[in-house]
Tab-separated table of C-alpha atoms in Angstrom:
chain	number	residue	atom	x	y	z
A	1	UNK	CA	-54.110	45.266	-2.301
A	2	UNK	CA	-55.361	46.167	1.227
A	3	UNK	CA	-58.165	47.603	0.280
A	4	UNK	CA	-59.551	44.995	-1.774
A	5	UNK	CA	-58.397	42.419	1.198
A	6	UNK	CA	-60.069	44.816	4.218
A	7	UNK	CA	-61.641	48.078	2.933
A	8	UNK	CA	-63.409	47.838	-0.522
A	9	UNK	CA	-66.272	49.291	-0.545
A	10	UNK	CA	-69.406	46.949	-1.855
A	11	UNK	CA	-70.412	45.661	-4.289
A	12	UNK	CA	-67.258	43.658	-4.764
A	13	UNK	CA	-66.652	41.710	-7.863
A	14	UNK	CA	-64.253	39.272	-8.619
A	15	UNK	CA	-63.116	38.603	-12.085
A	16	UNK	CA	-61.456	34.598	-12.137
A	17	UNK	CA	-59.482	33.160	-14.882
A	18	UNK	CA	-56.127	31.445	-16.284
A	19	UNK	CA	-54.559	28.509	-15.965
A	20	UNK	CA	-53.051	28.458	-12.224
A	21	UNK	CA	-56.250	27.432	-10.464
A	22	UNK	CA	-53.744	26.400	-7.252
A	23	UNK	CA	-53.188	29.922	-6.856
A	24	UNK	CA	-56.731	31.376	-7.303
A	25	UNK	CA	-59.065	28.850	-5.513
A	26	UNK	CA	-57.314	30.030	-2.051
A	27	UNK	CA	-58.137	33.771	-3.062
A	28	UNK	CA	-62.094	32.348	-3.936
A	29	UNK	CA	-62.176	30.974	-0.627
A	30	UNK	CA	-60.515	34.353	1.332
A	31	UNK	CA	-63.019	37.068	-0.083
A	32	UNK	CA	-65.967	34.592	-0.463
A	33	UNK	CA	-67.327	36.374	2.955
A	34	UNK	CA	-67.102	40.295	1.122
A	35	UNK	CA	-67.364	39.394	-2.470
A	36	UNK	CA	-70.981	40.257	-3.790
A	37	UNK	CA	-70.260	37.763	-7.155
A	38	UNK	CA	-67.562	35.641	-8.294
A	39	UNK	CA	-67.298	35.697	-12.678
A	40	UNK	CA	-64.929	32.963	-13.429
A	41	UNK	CA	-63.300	31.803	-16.681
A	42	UNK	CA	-60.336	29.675	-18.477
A	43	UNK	CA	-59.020	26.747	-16.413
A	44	UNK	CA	-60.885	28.020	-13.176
A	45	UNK	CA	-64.479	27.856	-14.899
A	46	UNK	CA	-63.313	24.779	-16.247
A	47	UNK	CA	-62.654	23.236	-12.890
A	48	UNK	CA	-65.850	24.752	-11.799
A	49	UNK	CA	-67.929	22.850	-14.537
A	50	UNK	CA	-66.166	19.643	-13.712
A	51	UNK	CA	-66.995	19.946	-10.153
A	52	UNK	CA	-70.658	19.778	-11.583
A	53	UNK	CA	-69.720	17.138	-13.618
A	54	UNK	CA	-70.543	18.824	-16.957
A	55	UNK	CA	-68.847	17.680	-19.807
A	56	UNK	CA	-65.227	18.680	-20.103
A	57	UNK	CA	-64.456	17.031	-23.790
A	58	UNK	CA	-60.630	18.250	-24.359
A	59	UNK	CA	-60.425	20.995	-22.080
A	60	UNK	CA	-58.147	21.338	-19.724
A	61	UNK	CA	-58.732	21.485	-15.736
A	62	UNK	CA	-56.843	20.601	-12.695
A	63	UNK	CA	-58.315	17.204	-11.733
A	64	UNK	CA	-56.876	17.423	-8.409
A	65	UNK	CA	-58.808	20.611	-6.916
A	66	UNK	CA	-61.996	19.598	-8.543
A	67	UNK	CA	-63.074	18.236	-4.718
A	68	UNK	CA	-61.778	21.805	-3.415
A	69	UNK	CA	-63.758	23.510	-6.425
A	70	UNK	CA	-67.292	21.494	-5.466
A	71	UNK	CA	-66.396	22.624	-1.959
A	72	UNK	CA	-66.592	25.873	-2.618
A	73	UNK	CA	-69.340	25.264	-4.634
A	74	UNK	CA	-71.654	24.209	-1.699
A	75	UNK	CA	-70.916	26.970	0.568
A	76	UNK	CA	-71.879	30.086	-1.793
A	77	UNK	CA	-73.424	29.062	-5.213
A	78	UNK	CA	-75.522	32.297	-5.390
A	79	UNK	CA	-72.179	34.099	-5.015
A	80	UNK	CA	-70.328	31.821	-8.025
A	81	UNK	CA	-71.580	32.794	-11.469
A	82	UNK	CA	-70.865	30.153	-13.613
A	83	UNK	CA	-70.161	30.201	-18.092
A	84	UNK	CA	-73.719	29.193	-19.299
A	85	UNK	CA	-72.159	28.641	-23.219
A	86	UNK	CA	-68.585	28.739	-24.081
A	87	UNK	CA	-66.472	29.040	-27.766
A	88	UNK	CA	-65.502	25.376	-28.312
A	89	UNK	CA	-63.240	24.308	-31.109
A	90	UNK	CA	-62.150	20.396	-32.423
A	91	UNK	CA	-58.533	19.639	-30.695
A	92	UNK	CA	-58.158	16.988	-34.129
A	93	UNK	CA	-58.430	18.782	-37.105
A	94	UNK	CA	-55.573	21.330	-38.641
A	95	UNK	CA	-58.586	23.751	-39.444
A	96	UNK	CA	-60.245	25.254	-36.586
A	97	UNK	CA	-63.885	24.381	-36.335
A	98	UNK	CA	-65.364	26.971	-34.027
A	99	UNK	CA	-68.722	27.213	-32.597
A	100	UNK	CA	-70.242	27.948	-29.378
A	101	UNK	CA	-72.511	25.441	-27.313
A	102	UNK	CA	-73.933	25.204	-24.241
A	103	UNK	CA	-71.867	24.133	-20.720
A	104	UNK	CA	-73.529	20.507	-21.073
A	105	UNK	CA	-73.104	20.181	-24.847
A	106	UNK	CA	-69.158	19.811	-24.903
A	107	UNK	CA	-68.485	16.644	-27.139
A	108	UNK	CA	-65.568	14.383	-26.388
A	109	UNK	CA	-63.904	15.884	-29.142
A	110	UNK	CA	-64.098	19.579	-27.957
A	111	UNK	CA	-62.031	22.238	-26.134
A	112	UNK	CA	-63.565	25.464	-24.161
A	113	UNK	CA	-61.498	28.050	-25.239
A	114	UNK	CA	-63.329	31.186	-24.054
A	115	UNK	CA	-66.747	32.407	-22.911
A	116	UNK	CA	-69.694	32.288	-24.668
A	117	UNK	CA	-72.049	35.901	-25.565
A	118	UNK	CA	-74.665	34.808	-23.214
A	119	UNK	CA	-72.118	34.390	-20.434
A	120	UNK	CA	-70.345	37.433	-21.529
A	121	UNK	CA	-73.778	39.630	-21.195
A	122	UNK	CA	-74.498	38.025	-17.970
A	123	UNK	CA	-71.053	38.899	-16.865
A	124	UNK	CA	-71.209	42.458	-17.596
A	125	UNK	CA	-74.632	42.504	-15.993
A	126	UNK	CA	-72.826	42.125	-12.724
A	127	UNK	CA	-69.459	44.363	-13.316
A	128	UNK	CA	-71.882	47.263	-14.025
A	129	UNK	CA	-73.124	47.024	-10.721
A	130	UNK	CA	-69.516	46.672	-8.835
A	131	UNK	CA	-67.768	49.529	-7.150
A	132	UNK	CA	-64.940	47.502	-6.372
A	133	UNK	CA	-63.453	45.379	-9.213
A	134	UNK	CA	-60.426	42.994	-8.945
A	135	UNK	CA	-59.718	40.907	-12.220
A	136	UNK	CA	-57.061	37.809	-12.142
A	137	UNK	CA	-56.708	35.718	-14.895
A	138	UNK	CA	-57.936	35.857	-18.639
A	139	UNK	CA	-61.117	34.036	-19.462
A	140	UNK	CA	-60.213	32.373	-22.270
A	141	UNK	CA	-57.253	31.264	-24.298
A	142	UNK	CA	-56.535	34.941	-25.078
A	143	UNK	CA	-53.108	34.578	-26.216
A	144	UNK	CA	-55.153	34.114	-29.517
A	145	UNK	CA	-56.728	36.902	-31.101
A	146	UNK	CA	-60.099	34.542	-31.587
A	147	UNK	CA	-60.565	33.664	-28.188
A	148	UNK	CA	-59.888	36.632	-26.297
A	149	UNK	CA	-63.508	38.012	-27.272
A	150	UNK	CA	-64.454	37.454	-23.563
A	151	UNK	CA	-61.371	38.813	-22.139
A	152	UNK	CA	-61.480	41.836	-24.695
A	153	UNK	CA	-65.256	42.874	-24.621
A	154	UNK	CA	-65.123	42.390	-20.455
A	155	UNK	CA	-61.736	44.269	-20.469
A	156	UNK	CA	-63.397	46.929	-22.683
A	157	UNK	CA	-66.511	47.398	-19.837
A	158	UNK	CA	-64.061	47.377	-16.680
A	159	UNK	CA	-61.615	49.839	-17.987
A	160	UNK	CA	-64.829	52.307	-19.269
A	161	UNK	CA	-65.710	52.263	-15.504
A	162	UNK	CA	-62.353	52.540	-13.611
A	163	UNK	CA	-60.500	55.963	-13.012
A	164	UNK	CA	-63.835	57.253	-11.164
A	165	UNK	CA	-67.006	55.311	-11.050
A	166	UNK	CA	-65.261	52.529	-9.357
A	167	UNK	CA	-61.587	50.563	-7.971
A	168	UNK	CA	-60.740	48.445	-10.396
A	169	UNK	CA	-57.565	45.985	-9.669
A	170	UNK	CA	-55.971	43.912	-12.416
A	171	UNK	CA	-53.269	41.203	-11.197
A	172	UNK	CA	-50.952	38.972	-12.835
A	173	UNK	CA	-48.933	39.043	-15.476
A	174	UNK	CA	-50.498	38.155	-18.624
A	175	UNK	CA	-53.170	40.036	-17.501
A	176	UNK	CA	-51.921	43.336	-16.969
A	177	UNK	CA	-49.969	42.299	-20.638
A	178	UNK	CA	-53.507	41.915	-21.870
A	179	UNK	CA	-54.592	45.320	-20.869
A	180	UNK	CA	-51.248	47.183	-21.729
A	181	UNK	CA	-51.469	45.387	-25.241
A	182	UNK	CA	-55.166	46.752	-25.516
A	183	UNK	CA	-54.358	50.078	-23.886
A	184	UNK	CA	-56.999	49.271	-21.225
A	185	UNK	CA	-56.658	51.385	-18.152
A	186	UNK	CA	-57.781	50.558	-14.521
A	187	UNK	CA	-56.632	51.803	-11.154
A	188	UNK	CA	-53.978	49.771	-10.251
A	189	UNK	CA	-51.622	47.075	-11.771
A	190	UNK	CA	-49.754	44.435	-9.669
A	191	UNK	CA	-47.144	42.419	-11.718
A	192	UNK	CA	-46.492	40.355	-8.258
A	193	UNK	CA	-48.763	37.684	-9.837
A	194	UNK	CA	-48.772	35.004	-7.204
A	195	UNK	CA	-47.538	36.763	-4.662
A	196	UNK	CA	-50.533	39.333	-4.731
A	197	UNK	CA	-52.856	36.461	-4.788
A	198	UNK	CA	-51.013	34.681	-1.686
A	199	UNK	CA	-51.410	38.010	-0.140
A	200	UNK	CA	-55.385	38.172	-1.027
A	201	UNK	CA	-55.846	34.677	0.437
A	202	UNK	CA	-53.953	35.584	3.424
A	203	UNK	CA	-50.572	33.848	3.036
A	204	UNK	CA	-47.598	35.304	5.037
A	205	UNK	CA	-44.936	36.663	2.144
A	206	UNK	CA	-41.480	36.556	4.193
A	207	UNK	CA	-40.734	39.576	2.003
A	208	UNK	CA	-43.576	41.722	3.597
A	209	UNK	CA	-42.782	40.420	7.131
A	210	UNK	CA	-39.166	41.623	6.555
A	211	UNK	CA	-40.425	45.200	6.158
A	212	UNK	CA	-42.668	45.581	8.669
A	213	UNK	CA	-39.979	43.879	11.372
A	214	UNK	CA	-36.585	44.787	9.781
A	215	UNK	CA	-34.122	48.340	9.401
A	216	UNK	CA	-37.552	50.246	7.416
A	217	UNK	CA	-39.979	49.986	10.038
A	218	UNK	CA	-37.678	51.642	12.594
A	219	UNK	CA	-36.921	54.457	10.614
């Protein structure tokens, strides 16, 4: 975790997704100055798009760090690569309807549920030129087999590269469950979720300042 916070070595690529956009927006904002690009999916694209008042339909987003999200927006644009398409499907129906449509095409009706293939190639245009990789968050709803195509094919590229050709870091939960359920491989795992991302954003953990004042760092 400290050397993606102080010593990774550039370019540095940040992979954005999930629900908890509370927790990741902070971490956005702490490595905006050393990230080379920021890839963001699930409810953190979403909140992205909404700040640019594109067409949410049914999709969920956190309506109150939309302000934050255009913020951030402002400050590094060229840095934040945004979905271009995204899988849709109708919330209504019993069958799923599934399709893919552009960012500005979402109909009232419609939930993003993952990342469209132009998005995805433009995505892995960037990781292949990353040395250091962290990855927070699926991009889609990937707790379904049919929209984790994003998460998977992305997942797929990262792990080819880690173990050598670059650091890759995955964080979180249900996205180190991800990889471990695809037996995708990277340099490090942290199951510390939102603690690890409160660490990247620069949040004191009253765990970590025990350590370094308490009985272990007199030994």
């Amino acid at each position: 975790m400290e050397k993606i916070k102080h010593h990774s070595s550039a370019p540095l690529v940040l992979i954005i997704g999930g629900s908890k956009v509370a927790d990741k927006l902070p971490v956005i904002q702490k490595l905006l100055p050393r990230a080379q690009k920021i890839l963001v999916g699930g409810l953190v694209a979403n909140t992205f798009l909404a700040a640019q008042k594109k067409p949410m339909g049914k999709s969920g987003f956190s309506k109150e760090l939309v302000s934050m999200a255009a913020k951030i927006l402002k400050s590094a644009s060229r840095k934040i690569i945004l979905p271009q398409d995204v899988v849709v499907d109708i919330v209504s129906t019993k069958k799923k309807e599934i399709t893919v449509v552009e960012t500005a095409r979402v109909k009232s009706n419609q939930r993003i549920s993952d990342l469209g293939a132009k998005t995805i190639n433009e995505y892995a245009a960037e990781i292949k030129k990353a040395k250091t990789i962290l990855w927070a968050g699926t991009l889609g709803i990937a707790e379904e087999p049919v929209y984790a195509h994003a998460s998977l094919a992305l997942g797929r590229l990262v792990s080819g590269m880690a173990l050598g050709r670059v650091f890759a870091l995955v964080g979180g939960g249900d996205t180190v469950g991800f990889f471990h359920q695809h037996k995708l491989w990277v340099d490090y795992f942290s199951l510390a979720g939102g603690a690890s991302l409160k660490f990247l954003a620069g949040e004191r953990l009253p765990g970590l300042e025990a350590l370094k004042t308490g009985w272990f760092s007199r030994r």
